[in-house]
mmCIF file of C-alpha atoms and ligand atoms in Angstrom:
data_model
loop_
_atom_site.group_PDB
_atom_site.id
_atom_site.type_symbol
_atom_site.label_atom_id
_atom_site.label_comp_id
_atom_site.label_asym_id
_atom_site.label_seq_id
_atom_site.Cartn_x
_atom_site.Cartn_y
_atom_site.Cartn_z
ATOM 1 C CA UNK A 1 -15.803 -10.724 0.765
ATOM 2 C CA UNK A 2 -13.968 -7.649 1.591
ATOM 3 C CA UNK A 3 -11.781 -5.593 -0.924
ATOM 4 C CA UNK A 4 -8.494 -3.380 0.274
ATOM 5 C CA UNK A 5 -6.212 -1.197 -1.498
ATOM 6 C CA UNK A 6 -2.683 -1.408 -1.475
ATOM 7 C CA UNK A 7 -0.263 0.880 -3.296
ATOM 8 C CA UNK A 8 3.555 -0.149 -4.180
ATOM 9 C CA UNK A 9 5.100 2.965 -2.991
ATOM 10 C CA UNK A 10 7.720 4.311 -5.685
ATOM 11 C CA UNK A 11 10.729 2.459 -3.919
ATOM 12 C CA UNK A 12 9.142 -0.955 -4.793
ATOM 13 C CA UNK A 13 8.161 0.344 -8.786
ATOM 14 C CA UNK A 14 12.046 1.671 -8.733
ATOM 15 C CA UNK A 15 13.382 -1.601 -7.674
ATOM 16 C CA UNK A 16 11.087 -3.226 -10.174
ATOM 17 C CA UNK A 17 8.873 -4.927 -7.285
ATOM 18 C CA UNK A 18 5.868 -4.605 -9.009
ATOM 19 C CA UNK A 19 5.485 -8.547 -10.443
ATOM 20 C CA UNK A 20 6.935 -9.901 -7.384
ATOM 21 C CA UNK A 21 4.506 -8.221 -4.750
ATOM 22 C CA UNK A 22 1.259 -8.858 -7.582
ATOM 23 C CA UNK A 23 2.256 -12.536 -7.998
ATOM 24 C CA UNK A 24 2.299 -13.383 -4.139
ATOM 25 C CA UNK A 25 -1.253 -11.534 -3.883
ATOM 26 C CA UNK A 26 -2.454 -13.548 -6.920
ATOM 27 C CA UNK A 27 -1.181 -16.788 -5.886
ATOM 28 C CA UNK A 28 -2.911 -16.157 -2.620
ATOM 29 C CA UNK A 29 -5.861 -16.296 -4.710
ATOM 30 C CA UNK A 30 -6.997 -13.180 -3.855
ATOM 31 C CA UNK A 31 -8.194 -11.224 -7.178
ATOM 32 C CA UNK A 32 -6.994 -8.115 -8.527
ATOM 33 C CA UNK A 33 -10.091 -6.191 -9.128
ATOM 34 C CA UNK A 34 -8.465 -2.668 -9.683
ATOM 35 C CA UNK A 35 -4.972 -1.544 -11.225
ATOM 36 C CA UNK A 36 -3.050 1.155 -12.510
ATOM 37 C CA UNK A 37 0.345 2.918 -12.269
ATOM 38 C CA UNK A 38 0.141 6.634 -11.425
ATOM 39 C CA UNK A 39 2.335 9.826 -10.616
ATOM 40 C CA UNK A 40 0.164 10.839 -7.258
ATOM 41 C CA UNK A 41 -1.093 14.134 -6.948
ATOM 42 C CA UNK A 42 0.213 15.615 -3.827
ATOM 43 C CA UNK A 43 -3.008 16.365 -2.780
ATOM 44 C CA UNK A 44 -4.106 12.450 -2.746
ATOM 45 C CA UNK A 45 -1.193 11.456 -0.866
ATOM 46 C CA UNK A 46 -2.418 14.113 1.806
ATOM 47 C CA UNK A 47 -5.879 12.848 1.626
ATOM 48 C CA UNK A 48 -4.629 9.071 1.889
ATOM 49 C CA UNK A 49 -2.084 10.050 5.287
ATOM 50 C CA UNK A 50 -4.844 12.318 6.379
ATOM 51 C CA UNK A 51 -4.680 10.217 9.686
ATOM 52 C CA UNK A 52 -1.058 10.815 10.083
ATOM 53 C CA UNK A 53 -1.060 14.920 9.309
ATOM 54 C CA UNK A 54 0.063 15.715 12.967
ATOM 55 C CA UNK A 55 2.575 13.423 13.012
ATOM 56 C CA UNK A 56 6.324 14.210 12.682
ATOM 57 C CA UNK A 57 6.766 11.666 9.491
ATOM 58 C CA UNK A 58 4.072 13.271 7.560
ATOM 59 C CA UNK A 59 5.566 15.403 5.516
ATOM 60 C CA UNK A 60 8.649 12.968 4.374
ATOM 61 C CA UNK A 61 5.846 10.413 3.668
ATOM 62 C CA UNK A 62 4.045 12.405 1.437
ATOM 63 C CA UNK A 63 7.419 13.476 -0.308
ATOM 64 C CA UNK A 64 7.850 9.810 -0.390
ATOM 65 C CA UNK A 65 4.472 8.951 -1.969
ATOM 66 C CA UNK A 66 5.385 11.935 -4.618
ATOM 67 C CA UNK A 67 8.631 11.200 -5.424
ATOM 68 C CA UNK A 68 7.896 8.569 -8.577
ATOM 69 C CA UNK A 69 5.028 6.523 -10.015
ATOM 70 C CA UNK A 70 3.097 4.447 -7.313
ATOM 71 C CA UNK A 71 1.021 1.322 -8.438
ATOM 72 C CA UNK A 72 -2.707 0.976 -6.977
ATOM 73 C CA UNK A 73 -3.650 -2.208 -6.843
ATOM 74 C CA UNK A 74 -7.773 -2.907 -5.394
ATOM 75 C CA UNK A 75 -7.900 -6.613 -4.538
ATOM 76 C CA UNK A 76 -10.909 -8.553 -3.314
ATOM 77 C CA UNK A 77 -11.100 -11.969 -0.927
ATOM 78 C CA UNK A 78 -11.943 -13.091 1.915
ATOM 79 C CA UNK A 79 -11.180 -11.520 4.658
ATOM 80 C CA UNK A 80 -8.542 -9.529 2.396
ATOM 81 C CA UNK A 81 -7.774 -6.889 4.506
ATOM 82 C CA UNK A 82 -6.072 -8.724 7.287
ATOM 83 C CA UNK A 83 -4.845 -11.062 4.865
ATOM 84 C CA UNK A 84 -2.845 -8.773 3.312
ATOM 85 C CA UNK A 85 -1.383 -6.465 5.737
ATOM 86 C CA UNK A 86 -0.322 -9.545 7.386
ATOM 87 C CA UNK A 87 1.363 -10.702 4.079
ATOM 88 C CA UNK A 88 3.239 -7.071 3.831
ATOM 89 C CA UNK A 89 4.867 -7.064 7.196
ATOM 90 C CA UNK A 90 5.273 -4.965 10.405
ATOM 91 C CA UNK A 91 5.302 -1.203 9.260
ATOM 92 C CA UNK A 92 9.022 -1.049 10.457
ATOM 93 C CA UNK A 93 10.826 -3.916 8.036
ATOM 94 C CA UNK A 94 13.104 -4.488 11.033
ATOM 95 C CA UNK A 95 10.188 -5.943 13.044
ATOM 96 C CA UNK A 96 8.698 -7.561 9.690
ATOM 97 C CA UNK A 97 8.935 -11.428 9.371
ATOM 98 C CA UNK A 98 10.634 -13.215 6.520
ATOM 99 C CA UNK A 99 8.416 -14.519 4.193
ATOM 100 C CA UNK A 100 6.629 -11.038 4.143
ATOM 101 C CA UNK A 101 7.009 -8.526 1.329
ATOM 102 C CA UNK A 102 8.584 -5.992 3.733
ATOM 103 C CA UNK A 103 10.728 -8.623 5.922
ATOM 104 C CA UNK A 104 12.065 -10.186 2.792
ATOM 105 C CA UNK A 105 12.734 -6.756 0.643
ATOM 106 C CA UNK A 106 12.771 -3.827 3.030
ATOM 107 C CA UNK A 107 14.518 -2.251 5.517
ATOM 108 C CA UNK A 108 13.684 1.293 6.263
ATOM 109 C CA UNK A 109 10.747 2.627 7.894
ATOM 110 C CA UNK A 110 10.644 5.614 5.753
ATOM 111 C CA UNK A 111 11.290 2.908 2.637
ATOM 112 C CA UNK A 112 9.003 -0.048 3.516
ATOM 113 C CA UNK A 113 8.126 -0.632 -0.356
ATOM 114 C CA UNK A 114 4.252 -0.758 0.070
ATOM 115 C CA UNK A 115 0.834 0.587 2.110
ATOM 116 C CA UNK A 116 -2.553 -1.606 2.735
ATOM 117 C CA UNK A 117 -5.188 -0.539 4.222
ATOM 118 C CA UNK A 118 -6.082 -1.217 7.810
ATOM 119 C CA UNK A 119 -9.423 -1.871 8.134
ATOM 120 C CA UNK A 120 -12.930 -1.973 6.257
ATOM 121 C CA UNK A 121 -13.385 1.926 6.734
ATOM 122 C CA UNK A 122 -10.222 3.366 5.807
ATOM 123 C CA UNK A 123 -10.077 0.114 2.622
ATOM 124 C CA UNK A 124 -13.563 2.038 1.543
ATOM 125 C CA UNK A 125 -12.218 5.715 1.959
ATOM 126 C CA UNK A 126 -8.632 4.450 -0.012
ATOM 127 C CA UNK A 127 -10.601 2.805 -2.526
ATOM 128 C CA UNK A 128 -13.233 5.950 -3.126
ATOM 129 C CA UNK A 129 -9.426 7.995 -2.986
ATOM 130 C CA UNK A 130 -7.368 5.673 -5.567
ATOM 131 C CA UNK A 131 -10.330 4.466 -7.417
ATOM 132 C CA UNK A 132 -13.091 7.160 -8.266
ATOM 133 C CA UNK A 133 -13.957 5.652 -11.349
ATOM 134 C CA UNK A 134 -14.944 2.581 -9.572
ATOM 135 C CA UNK A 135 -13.631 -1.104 -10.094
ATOM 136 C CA UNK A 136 -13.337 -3.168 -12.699
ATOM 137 C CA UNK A 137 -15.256 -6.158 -10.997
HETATM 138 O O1 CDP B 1 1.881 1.623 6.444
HETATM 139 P P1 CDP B 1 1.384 1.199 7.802
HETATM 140 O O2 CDP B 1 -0.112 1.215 7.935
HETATM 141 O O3 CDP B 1 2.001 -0.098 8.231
HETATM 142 O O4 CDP B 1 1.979 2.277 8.854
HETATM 143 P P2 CDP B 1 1.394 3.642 9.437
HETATM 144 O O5 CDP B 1 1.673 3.675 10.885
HETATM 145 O O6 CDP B 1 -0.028 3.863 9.001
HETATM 146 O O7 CDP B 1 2.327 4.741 8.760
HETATM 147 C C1 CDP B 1 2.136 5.111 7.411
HETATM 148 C C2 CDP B 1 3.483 5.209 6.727
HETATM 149 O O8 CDP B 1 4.219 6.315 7.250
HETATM 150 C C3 CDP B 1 4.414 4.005 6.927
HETATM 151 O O9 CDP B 1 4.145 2.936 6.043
HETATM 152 C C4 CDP B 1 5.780 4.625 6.660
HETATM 153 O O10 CDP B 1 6.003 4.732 5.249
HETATM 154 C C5 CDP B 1 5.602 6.033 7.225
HETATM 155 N N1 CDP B 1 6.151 6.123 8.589
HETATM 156 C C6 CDP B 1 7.412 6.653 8.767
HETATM 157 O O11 CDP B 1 8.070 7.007 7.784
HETATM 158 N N2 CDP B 1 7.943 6.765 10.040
HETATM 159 C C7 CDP B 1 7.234 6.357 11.110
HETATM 160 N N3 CDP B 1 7.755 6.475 12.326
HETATM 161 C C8 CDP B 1 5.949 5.806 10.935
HETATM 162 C C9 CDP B 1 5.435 5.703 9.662
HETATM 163 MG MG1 MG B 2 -1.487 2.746 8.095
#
């Protein structure tokens, strides 16, 4: 069993994304073990792009991850990493397949509606990040 966090960035809670992106992760019958709706302290969003702070995108990500409420959703499965990131779509929508959430609702790099983590040590650091009150189940 592994457990991941994703996060609907605010363009996906603005375009009121937030059922349709939940139901295709519960009907994968992977299990929602963590979820809330927040307005991110800047200072998270840092800590969760930490990876990315030399890169040229970092500061209009962070702006991005500020600019509304985000949902955090923890979800547990097997192998629920990989399942998921392959369920959200190539980071750039225009690469992403239909059928995932970005190919099918996204089209901007710098909008691409949602973030999962990309392997078992960054799901643990996201989770520790999003989640320091621990999960539910
Ligand atoms: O989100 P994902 O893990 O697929 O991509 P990433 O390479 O870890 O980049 C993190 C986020 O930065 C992306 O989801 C985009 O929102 C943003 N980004 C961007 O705006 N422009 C880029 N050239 C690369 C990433
Ligand atoms: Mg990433």
């Amino acid at each position: 069993m592994e457990t991941t966090l994703i996060l609907i960035k605010p363009g996906g809670v603005q375009r009121n994304l937030i059922g349709e992106i939940t139901t295709r992760i519960e009907r994968r019958n992977l299990k929602v073990v963590g979820l809330k709706l927040v307005n991110a302290p800047r200072e998270t969003v840092e800590a969760h792009y930490a990876e990315h702070k030399e890169r040229p995108f970092f500061g209009s990500v962070c702006d991005y991850l500020t600019s509304g409420p985000v949902v955090a959703l923890a979800v547990r499965g097997e192998n629920a990493i990989k399942a998921i990131r392959a369920m959200m779509g190539a980071t750039n929508p225009l690469d992403a397949t239909p059928g995932t959430v970005r190919g099918d609702f996204a089209l901007s790099i710098d909008d691409n509606l949602t973030h999962s983590s990309s392997d078992p040590e960054a799901a643990a650091n996201e989770l520790a990040l999003w989640f320091p009150e621990g999960l539910v189940a």
